XYZ file of C-alpha atoms in Angstrom:
571
model
C 0.235 0.157 -0.047
C 1.240 3.718 -0.784
C 1.190 5.808 2.656
C 0.651 9.798 1.892
C 4.078 10.992 4.259
C 3.851 14.526 3.134
C 0.920 16.853 2.042
C 0.776 17.504 -1.305
C 0.510 21.315 -2.036
C -2.922 22.088 -4.074
C -0.054 24.394 -5.885
C 1.214 20.882 -7.584
C -2.504 19.048 -8.854
C -4.596 20.179 -11.694
C -8.081 18.791 -11.176
C -10.809 19.181 -14.418
C -13.214 16.841 -14.554
C -12.089 14.274 -17.219
C -9.055 15.346 -17.716
C -7.853 15.788 -13.835
C -4.286 14.242 -14.779
C -3.940 14.813 -18.265
C -2.071 17.747 -17.611
C 1.911 15.887 -17.853
C 3.813 15.918 -15.159
C 6.946 15.560 -12.627
C 9.016 12.929 -13.952
C 11.879 11.810 -12.331
C 15.508 10.122 -14.335
C 17.938 8.192 -13.062
C 21.875 9.553 -13.216
C 22.961 7.167 -15.060
C 22.808 7.695 -19.052
C 19.701 7.728 -21.383
C 19.104 6.339 -24.874
C 19.023 9.482 -26.556
C 17.272 8.508 -29.103
C 14.156 7.050 -27.380
C 10.820 8.285 -26.037
C 8.439 6.042 -24.149
C 4.728 7.257 -25.321
C 1.796 6.357 -23.476
C -1.709 7.137 -23.933
C -4.633 7.952 -22.586
C -8.511 6.084 -21.462
C -11.615 6.787 -19.609
C -13.679 2.915 -19.566
C -11.378 1.131 -21.669
C -12.268 3.727 -24.095
C -9.589 5.456 -26.212
C -9.541 9.413 -25.642
C -7.148 9.913 -28.356
C -4.288 11.699 -26.393
C -0.713 10.653 -25.823
C 2.226 11.614 -23.919
C 6.255 11.116 -24.714
C 8.726 11.087 -22.205
C 12.083 11.820 -22.814
C 15.851 12.549 -21.378
C 18.855 14.506 -21.795
C 21.576 14.354 -19.596
C 20.056 15.558 -15.801
C 16.420 16.911 -17.645
C 13.100 14.799 -18.258
C 10.772 16.053 -21.394
C 7.654 15.793 -21.513
C 5.769 16.628 -25.115
C 2.312 16.473 -25.022
C -0.187 18.033 -28.444
C 0.817 21.049 -29.045
C 0.648 21.222 -24.746
C 3.766 23.909 -23.430
C 6.287 21.029 -22.156
C 6.849 20.190 -18.443
C 10.651 20.186 -17.298
C 12.399 18.017 -14.894
C 15.826 19.588 -13.611
C 18.347 17.005 -11.320
C 21.556 19.998 -11.042
C 18.614 22.358 -9.560
C 16.227 19.637 -7.518
C 12.871 21.312 -9.051
C 10.160 20.456 -11.376
C 9.279 23.466 -14.466
C 6.035 24.021 -16.035
C 6.030 26.170 -18.937
C 2.900 28.587 -20.541
C 3.061 30.516 -23.163
C 0.596 33.166 -23.518
C 0.017 36.406 -26.447
C 3.904 35.958 -26.842
C 5.164 35.850 -23.906
C 6.676 32.519 -22.245
C 6.313 31.887 -18.314
C 7.653 29.237 -15.951
C 6.627 27.686 -12.206
C 9.029 26.169 -10.165
C 8.579 23.530 -7.238
C 11.095 21.567 -5.578
C 11.187 19.158 -5.041
C 10.801 19.137 -1.061
C 6.936 20.446 -2.342
C 6.309 16.594 -3.857
C 4.859 13.924 -2.027
C 6.351 10.259 -1.038
C 4.748 6.971 -1.707
C 5.625 3.171 0.229
C 4.733 0.887 -2.585
C 4.251 -3.594 -2.670
C 5.976 -5.610 -5.126
C 3.599 -7.659 -6.904
C 4.205 -9.544 -9.781
C 3.514 -8.211 -12.960
C 5.051 -7.547 -15.913
C 4.230 -4.497 -18.810
C 6.448 -4.170 -21.867
C 8.653 -6.519 -20.698
C 9.835 -5.066 -17.358
C 8.352 -6.647 -13.944
C 6.201 -4.041 -11.557
C 5.551 -2.794 -8.355
C 2.420 -1.801 -7.603
C 1.383 1.477 -5.394
C -1.865 2.014 -4.275
C -3.178 5.541 -3.021
C -5.290 8.577 -2.308
C -4.925 11.871 -3.766
C -7.586 14.268 -3.878
C -10.058 12.291 -2.835
C -8.741 10.162 -6.243
C -8.368 6.077 -5.565
C -4.944 6.356 -7.452
C -2.936 2.724 -8.472
C 0.224 2.840 -10.000
C 2.710 0.288 -11.982
C 6.502 0.930 -11.867
C 9.633 -0.622 -13.210
C 12.915 -0.004 -11.889
C 14.878 -2.183 -14.961
C 13.953 0.121 -17.782
C 16.767 2.433 -19.073
C 14.436 5.925 -18.626
C 12.410 6.734 -15.629
C 9.684 9.442 -14.533
C 6.261 9.310 -14.179
C 3.240 10.769 -16.681
C 1.823 12.726 -13.981
C 2.145 16.017 -11.930
C 2.839 14.844 -8.753
C 2.554 11.275 -8.854
C 5.761 10.373 -8.312
C 7.989 7.710 -7.156
C 11.161 7.737 -4.235
C 13.417 6.446 -6.619
C 14.983 8.362 -9.778
C 15.533 5.335 -11.160
C 11.175 4.328 -11.144
C 9.429 4.390 -14.681
C 5.562 4.740 -13.529
C 4.221 2.714 -16.422
C 0.216 2.746 -15.837
C -1.836 4.847 -13.778
C -5.159 3.479 -13.478
C -6.917 6.285 -11.352
C -10.420 5.574 -9.656
C -10.365 2.767 -12.034
C -11.742 4.243 -15.301
C -9.467 7.267 -15.778
C -6.186 5.203 -17.529
C -2.999 5.946 -18.576
C -0.518 3.395 -20.092
C 2.852 3.326 -21.716
C 2.682 1.156 -24.838
C 5.600 1.241 -26.908
C 9.459 3.068 -26.924
C 9.654 4.507 -30.222
C 13.058 6.434 -32.098
C 13.080 9.696 -31.916
C 15.690 12.829 -32.757
C 15.403 13.756 -28.026
C 18.116 16.274 -29.073
C 16.661 17.669 -31.661
C 13.648 18.351 -29.026
C 15.521 20.145 -26.439
C 17.514 22.244 -28.574
C 14.250 24.130 -29.399
C 13.037 24.132 -25.772
C 15.994 25.103 -24.097
C 16.109 28.463 -24.671
C 12.470 28.645 -24.223
C 13.555 27.528 -21.123
C 15.982 29.536 -20.255
C 14.576 32.932 -21.964
C 10.689 32.774 -19.897
C 9.949 34.922 -17.046
C 9.476 32.814 -13.676
C 6.460 33.660 -12.161
C 5.135 31.827 -8.545
C 2.653 29.327 -9.162
C -0.461 31.555 -8.119
C 0.131 33.690 -10.790
C 1.491 30.501 -13.390
C -1.910 28.980 -12.158
C -4.458 32.153 -12.770
C -2.080 32.398 -16.076
C -2.557 28.753 -16.658
C -6.453 28.880 -16.800
C -6.569 32.711 -18.812
C -4.797 31.009 -21.525
C -7.462 27.881 -22.351
C -10.171 30.454 -23.001
C -10.733 33.811 -24.965
C -11.783 37.242 -23.042
C -14.627 39.445 -25.137
C -14.853 42.516 -22.639
C -18.083 44.643 -23.659
C -18.187 46.794 -21.299
C -15.342 48.489 -18.593
C -16.615 50.331 -15.880
C -19.498 51.692 -17.423
C -21.470 53.777 -15.564
C -25.649 53.077 -15.556
C -27.408 56.028 -13.790
C -30.104 58.213 -14.500
C -29.632 61.266 -15.933
C -26.888 60.351 -18.572
C -28.310 60.857 -21.588
C -26.075 60.303 -25.292
C -26.000 63.604 -27.128
C -27.253 63.663 -29.937
C -25.014 64.984 -32.567
C -22.404 61.067 -31.533
C -22.726 59.669 -35.158
C -25.308 56.604 -34.455
C -23.970 52.625 -35.329
C -20.170 52.605 -34.313
C -18.741 49.032 -34.071
C -16.645 49.035 -30.189
C -18.443 52.434 -29.720
C -20.458 52.406 -26.312
C -23.836 54.215 -26.562
C -25.974 55.714 -23.533
C -30.182 55.344 -23.652
C -32.938 55.744 -21.939
C -31.704 58.722 -19.229
C -29.023 56.824 -18.933
C -30.394 53.325 -17.311
C -28.765 51.325 -21.271
C -25.688 51.183 -22.220
C -24.976 49.562 -25.905
C -22.659 48.521 -28.291
C -22.424 47.576 -31.499
C -19.598 43.991 -31.661
C -18.417 41.860 -33.798
C -18.493 38.146 -32.370
C -15.659 35.472 -33.287
C -16.694 32.365 -34.591
C -17.811 29.856 -32.995
C -18.245 27.257 -36.196
C -15.958 24.686 -34.130
C -17.801 24.189 -31.066
C -17.544 25.184 -27.493
C -19.788 26.855 -24.911
C -19.867 31.015 -24.229
C -20.390 32.003 -21.284
C -20.866 36.304 -19.761
C -19.580 37.364 -16.717
C -21.596 41.100 -15.149
C -20.074 42.757 -12.147
C -21.866 44.781 -10.482
C -20.655 47.865 -8.241
C -23.301 50.501 -6.911
C -22.300 54.250 -6.862
C -24.537 55.307 -5.024
C -28.086 53.999 -5.364
C -29.078 51.218 -2.469
C -31.169 49.356 -3.673
C -32.014 45.985 -5.176
C -33.097 47.037 -8.751
C -34.170 44.204 -12.046
C -31.067 44.373 -14.381
C -31.004 42.812 -17.789
C -28.177 41.495 -20.333
C -29.486 42.260 -23.668
C -29.004 40.828 -27.851
C -29.833 42.405 -30.446
C -29.003 41.268 -33.771
C -26.941 44.111 -36.150
C -29.464 44.462 -39.072
C -32.723 44.218 -38.834
C -35.675 46.574 -40.164
C -36.961 47.145 -37.526
C -35.850 46.730 -33.832
C -35.746 48.023 -30.295
C -33.492 49.922 -31.791
C -35.456 52.233 -33.228
C -37.163 53.454 -30.396
C -33.853 53.520 -28.571
C -32.994 55.774 -31.576
C -36.135 57.989 -32.776
C -38.775 57.103 -28.749
C -41.259 53.713 -28.178
C -43.547 54.726 -31.222
C -41.908 53.728 -34.113
C -42.106 49.856 -32.427
C -45.050 47.243 -32.350
C -47.007 47.583 -28.941
C -49.522 45.246 -27.794
C -52.834 46.264 -26.968
C -54.484 43.814 -23.712
C -57.814 43.444 -23.040
C -57.347 46.045 -19.754
C -57.279 48.897 -23.415
C -53.565 49.989 -22.110
C -50.453 49.303 -24.586
C -46.811 47.420 -24.029
C -44.157 48.243 -26.186
C -42.033 46.225 -28.464
C -42.571 43.101 -26.261
C -43.586 40.290 -28.552
C -42.491 38.737 -32.216
C -45.349 39.743 -34.672
C -42.764 38.774 -38.067
C -41.434 41.975 -38.683
C -39.964 42.911 -34.934
C -38.221 40.271 -32.330
C -37.926 41.415 -29.024
C -34.251 42.121 -27.451
C -33.369 38.589 -26.839
C -32.514 38.414 -23.420
C -29.183 37.427 -22.270
C -29.309 37.286 -18.615
C -31.792 38.322 -15.792
C -30.008 39.957 -12.262
C -30.701 41.668 -10.244
C -28.455 44.515 -8.269
C -27.685 43.853 -3.795
C -28.858 46.320 -1.821
C -25.695 48.816 -2.296
C -22.904 46.596 -2.627
C -19.476 48.714 -2.662
C -21.066 52.559 -2.363
C -22.833 51.617 0.828
C -19.605 48.841 2.427
C -18.123 51.959 4.538
C -21.566 53.109 6.546
C -23.242 49.883 6.982
C -20.190 48.388 9.320
C -21.757 44.732 11.204
C -19.230 42.666 12.834
C -18.708 39.747 10.883
C -20.402 40.951 7.697
C -17.425 41.235 5.098
C -19.523 42.822 2.314
C -18.106 42.138 -1.566
C -17.090 45.309 -3.136
C -18.604 44.046 -6.667
C -21.282 41.640 -7.232
C -20.523 39.044 -9.960
C -22.941 37.201 -12.385
C -21.911 34.164 -14.169
C -23.125 32.457 -16.362
C -23.650 30.457 -20.002
C -25.394 31.398 -22.476
C -23.791 28.859 -24.920
C -27.669 28.034 -26.287
C -28.308 32.041 -27.381
C -25.813 33.093 -29.903
C -25.071 31.130 -33.697
C -22.331 29.987 -34.348
C -21.427 31.312 -37.030
C -19.140 35.049 -36.275
C -22.212 37.933 -36.235
C -22.580 41.982 -35.984
C -24.875 41.833 -33.240
C -25.810 44.822 -30.609
C -25.516 43.800 -26.314
C -26.525 46.147 -23.789
C -26.891 46.117 -20.359
C -29.986 47.748 -18.474
C -30.616 48.691 -14.375
C -33.754 50.318 -13.504
C -32.472 53.326 -11.484
C -33.225 56.155 -11.036
C -30.248 57.410 -8.893
C -27.699 59.355 -9.613
C -24.994 58.054 -9.211
C -25.883 54.785 -10.364
C -24.358 51.486 -10.638
C -20.898 50.543 -12.348
C -20.970 47.895 -14.850
C -17.732 45.264 -16.098
C -19.112 42.598 -19.277
C -17.314 40.424 -21.192
C -17.890 37.327 -22.978
C -15.897 33.946 -22.372
C -15.322 31.995 -25.255
C -14.153 28.142 -24.231
C -13.057 25.860 -27.156
C -14.588 22.262 -27.414
C -13.370 19.208 -26.632
C -15.378 17.423 -29.371
C -13.282 17.977 -32.687
C -16.895 17.816 -34.539
C -18.164 21.225 -35.799
C -20.719 23.729 -33.907
C -24.422 22.304 -34.253
C -26.234 25.434 -36.655
C -29.120 26.544 -34.081
C -31.615 28.669 -34.206
C -33.175 31.007 -32.704
C -35.975 33.362 -32.523
C -37.265 35.450 -29.421
C -40.766 35.508 -28.694
C -41.613 37.839 -25.951
C -39.841 40.070 -23.537
C -41.994 42.395 -20.982
C -39.038 43.609 -19.061
C -39.056 47.171 -19.582
C -35.653 48.267 -20.280
C -37.026 51.745 -21.658
C -38.944 52.117 -18.181
C -37.308 55.528 -18.211
C -38.961 57.140 -21.211
C -42.137 55.161 -20.237
C -42.526 51.778 -21.346
C -44.615 49.698 -19.717
C -44.666 47.681 -17.408
C -45.527 44.369 -17.053
C -49.159 44.468 -16.145
C -51.400 42.603 -18.525
C -52.378 39.884 -17.031
C -54.377 41.009 -14.466
C -57.406 41.268 -17.459
C -54.593 38.711 -20.210
C -52.680 36.716 -21.025
C -49.660 37.240 -24.122
C -50.259 35.533 -27.112
C -47.732 34.529 -29.849
C -48.007 33.750 -33.180
C -44.634 32.080 -34.378
C -43.733 30.424 -37.792
C -41.783 27.362 -37.115
C -39.252 26.041 -40.319
C -38.584 22.824 -41.547
C -35.998 21.031 -40.907
C -35.958 22.134 -37.627
C -34.908 19.554 -34.153
C -33.940 19.703 -30.289
C -36.793 22.152 -30.105
C -36.974 24.266 -26.719
C -38.552 27.176 -25.024
C -35.931 29.459 -22.901
C -37.772 30.393 -20.557
C -37.008 33.885 -17.676
C -39.777 34.396 -15.595
C -39.541 37.182 -12.089
C -42.846 38.173 -10.347
C -42.425 41.958 -8.945
C -44.869 43.753 -6.586
C -42.743 44.860 -3.860
C -45.815 45.011 -0.873
C -46.940 42.363 1.565
C -49.734 41.596 -1.046
C -47.355 42.059 -3.743
C -46.924 38.952 -6.630
C -42.648 39.706 -5.368
C -43.821 38.179 -2.389
C -46.866 35.307 -2.870
C -46.256 32.582 -5.652
C -48.015 32.185 -8.538
C -47.420 29.867 -11.174
C -46.751 30.707 -14.486
C -48.853 28.620 -17.250
C -47.964 28.415 -20.703
C -50.103 26.655 -24.026
C -48.696 25.841 -26.853
C -51.692 26.338 -29.867
C -54.204 25.987 -27.007
C -52.722 22.916 -25.860
C -50.806 23.045 -22.031
C -47.511 22.440 -22.278
C -45.735 23.660 -19.199
C -46.560 25.184 -15.914
C -44.492 25.596 -12.989
C -44.183 28.213 -9.444
C -41.056 30.318 -10.497
C -39.936 30.874 -6.502
C -36.821 31.979 -4.585
C -36.634 30.117 -0.390
C -32.833 30.645 -0.923
C -32.074 33.902 -0.134
C -30.762 34.230 3.138
C -27.651 33.328 1.621
C -26.858 35.857 -0.035
C -27.371 38.079 3.147
C -23.703 39.385 2.907
C -24.126 40.488 -0.523
C -26.702 43.452 0.716
C -25.572 46.034 3.281
C -28.344 48.261 2.795
C -30.540 45.962 3.127
C -33.429 46.663 5.913
C -32.890 44.859 9.130
C -36.324 43.813 10.521
C -37.582 43.661 14.621
C -36.991 39.360 14.188
C -33.843 39.961 12.687
C -34.944 38.541 9.560
C -33.059 40.932 6.391
C -35.021 42.136 3.521
C -32.930 40.359 2.067
C -33.151 36.828 2.936
C -37.481 37.258 1.915
C -38.926 34.291 -0.412
C -39.108 36.198 -4.022
C -40.846 35.349 -7.216
C -38.053 33.748 -8.620
C -34.893 35.741 -7.809
C -32.845 37.420 -5.059
C -31.232 40.563 -4.160
C -27.511 40.239 -5.666
C -27.984 37.179 -8.254
C -28.852 36.161 -11.474
C -32.302 34.388 -12.038
C -31.641 30.847 -15.051
C -33.465 29.927 -17.461
C -36.096 27.293 -17.793
C -35.833 25.055 -20.555
C -39.052 24.249 -22.191
C -38.823 20.762 -24.315
C -41.111 20.884 -27.118
C -41.294 17.347 -28.699
C -42.428 16.277 -32.607
C -42.730 20.771 -32.967
C -44.151 20.680 -36.247
C -43.253 23.182 -39.713
C -46.076 25.720 -40.189
C -47.844 28.693 -38.193
C -47.819 27.652 -34.344
C -49.284 29.899 -31.193
C -47.374 30.990 -27.866
C -49.862 31.967 -24.900
C -48.509 32.634 -21.269
C -50.825 32.982 -18.225
C -50.942 34.791 -14.917
C -52.888 34.528 -11.941
C -51.657 38.353 -10.809
C -52.745 40.305 -7.931
C -55.225 43.172 -8.012
C -53.598 46.688 -7.323
C -53.613 48.066 -4.023
C -53.981 52.011 -4.206
C -50.591 53.525 -6.236
C -48.909 49.479 -5.946
C -49.447 47.425 -8.336
C -47.776 43.727 -9.130
C -45.783 42.808 -12.601
C -43.454 39.983 -14.553
C -40.612 40.224 -16.149
C -40.831 37.393 -18.915
C -38.766 36.670 -21.768
C -38.534 33.378 -23.765
C -36.715 32.612 -26.827
C -37.467 29.223 -29.622
C -34.442 27.641 -29.920
C -33.315 23.949 -32.362
C -30.914 22.950 -34.401
C -31.736 23.524 -38.101
C -30.527 19.474 -39.921
C -28.986 20.100 -43.823
């Protein structure tokens, strides 16, 4: 049995789902002369299935080098008694060194097993709650291990197989003739010239090098009272515009090509610059080049976009798809906290550590087409404060592990009752008191895997308001019941320490603790995905019904609901 004699430092281990131990490794060479024209090739498997990945281990003098595909090399420098990780990022090389003294040591037991013709010793242990089994030999001309931190105590030990949790398998399968000197001559200069950084910074750089950041807004103020000058030219790429008295920021961007697949996440941070309350926020997208869109309302006023006239006689501007107009696509519904940032120092409570800003992160892969396109990205926070809020927003594009191309995604915005132009007079979503929301739409041929992506939150901030009373949302498709649920969050007390200016009641509760209709102060509201199997091509009708509460004097309830129909188009 293996006994872990020394705690494994966190910085020595890279864990990420299936590839938790894939990162090439610390490996040790014996001080004897290695075969300079020979490399050992390892292959990777999961549950017996090949992962089509391999690693080469080779030696020169007192250095060991591991190469895996296009990944940066790893070195072991025996002269300095340290292992070295390397990373290339933005045309610069970085390296992080770990002393042998920080590596764990194991005890082993003998077994009667041969691998590649070499008698092996068996070792088993636990590394960060993962069961690790290893087979190594002390009879080969090479030495080492293909996995970070799994180092045998003797320099002349060559690990030939590693089995993790009984399923993830790394096997040495062949020795090959290889021009080792040539490979070392390529990588040694990079090793010598790389900037040495501490393990903490290296880990951060390593993570950031694996995906592409796409900044959209940086330190943009969303407040009440800032209006875009009329003289500013509209429609310029990568220019930030302000609308609806400063409560909307908008920017036209060119999204990258996503045909190779992968995942996209929206990352937003928000801090108060003076507003103390929990406010509705929305990040939205408007495709460029539409004949009629919410862009027309931003520029020329709400009279330029279609209205939905409800049974109560009121008009709701720009909230539904009608064949000529699409409402904005909501990428994220979020809610500001009670004053995080601006009110931290004035809300001093022992043991409470208020954050400087609130971070929201949500996947939006299903809302983006695979081909690069020009779109308008906007953010709205409903507030009447001159200071308001400050946001940062970016899209993070993570590449796919799969080599298959992304599917041809199709999307149709159905409705969006979030009145992002509230400060310009756009109506609240009060229509459900006497009406349901009905939208007609067309489905093209060849659409598969169809879903409705729905976000629903209830509002009405008093005891009888829908914000604090569960209400059933019912969705009908072609007059048949499709789905119903109660949008409700009972975990808001989890986020008390995000809300420095939240009121505290006589019974010990904080206002931010109270359960709400699918939202909490300082959080985002994830969408509900509703499968729509066997949706045939042609015309259809979707209807949403909510038993909204009655008005009480000047107080009224409203519902912010948005939905897009998504699917894949077959060839």
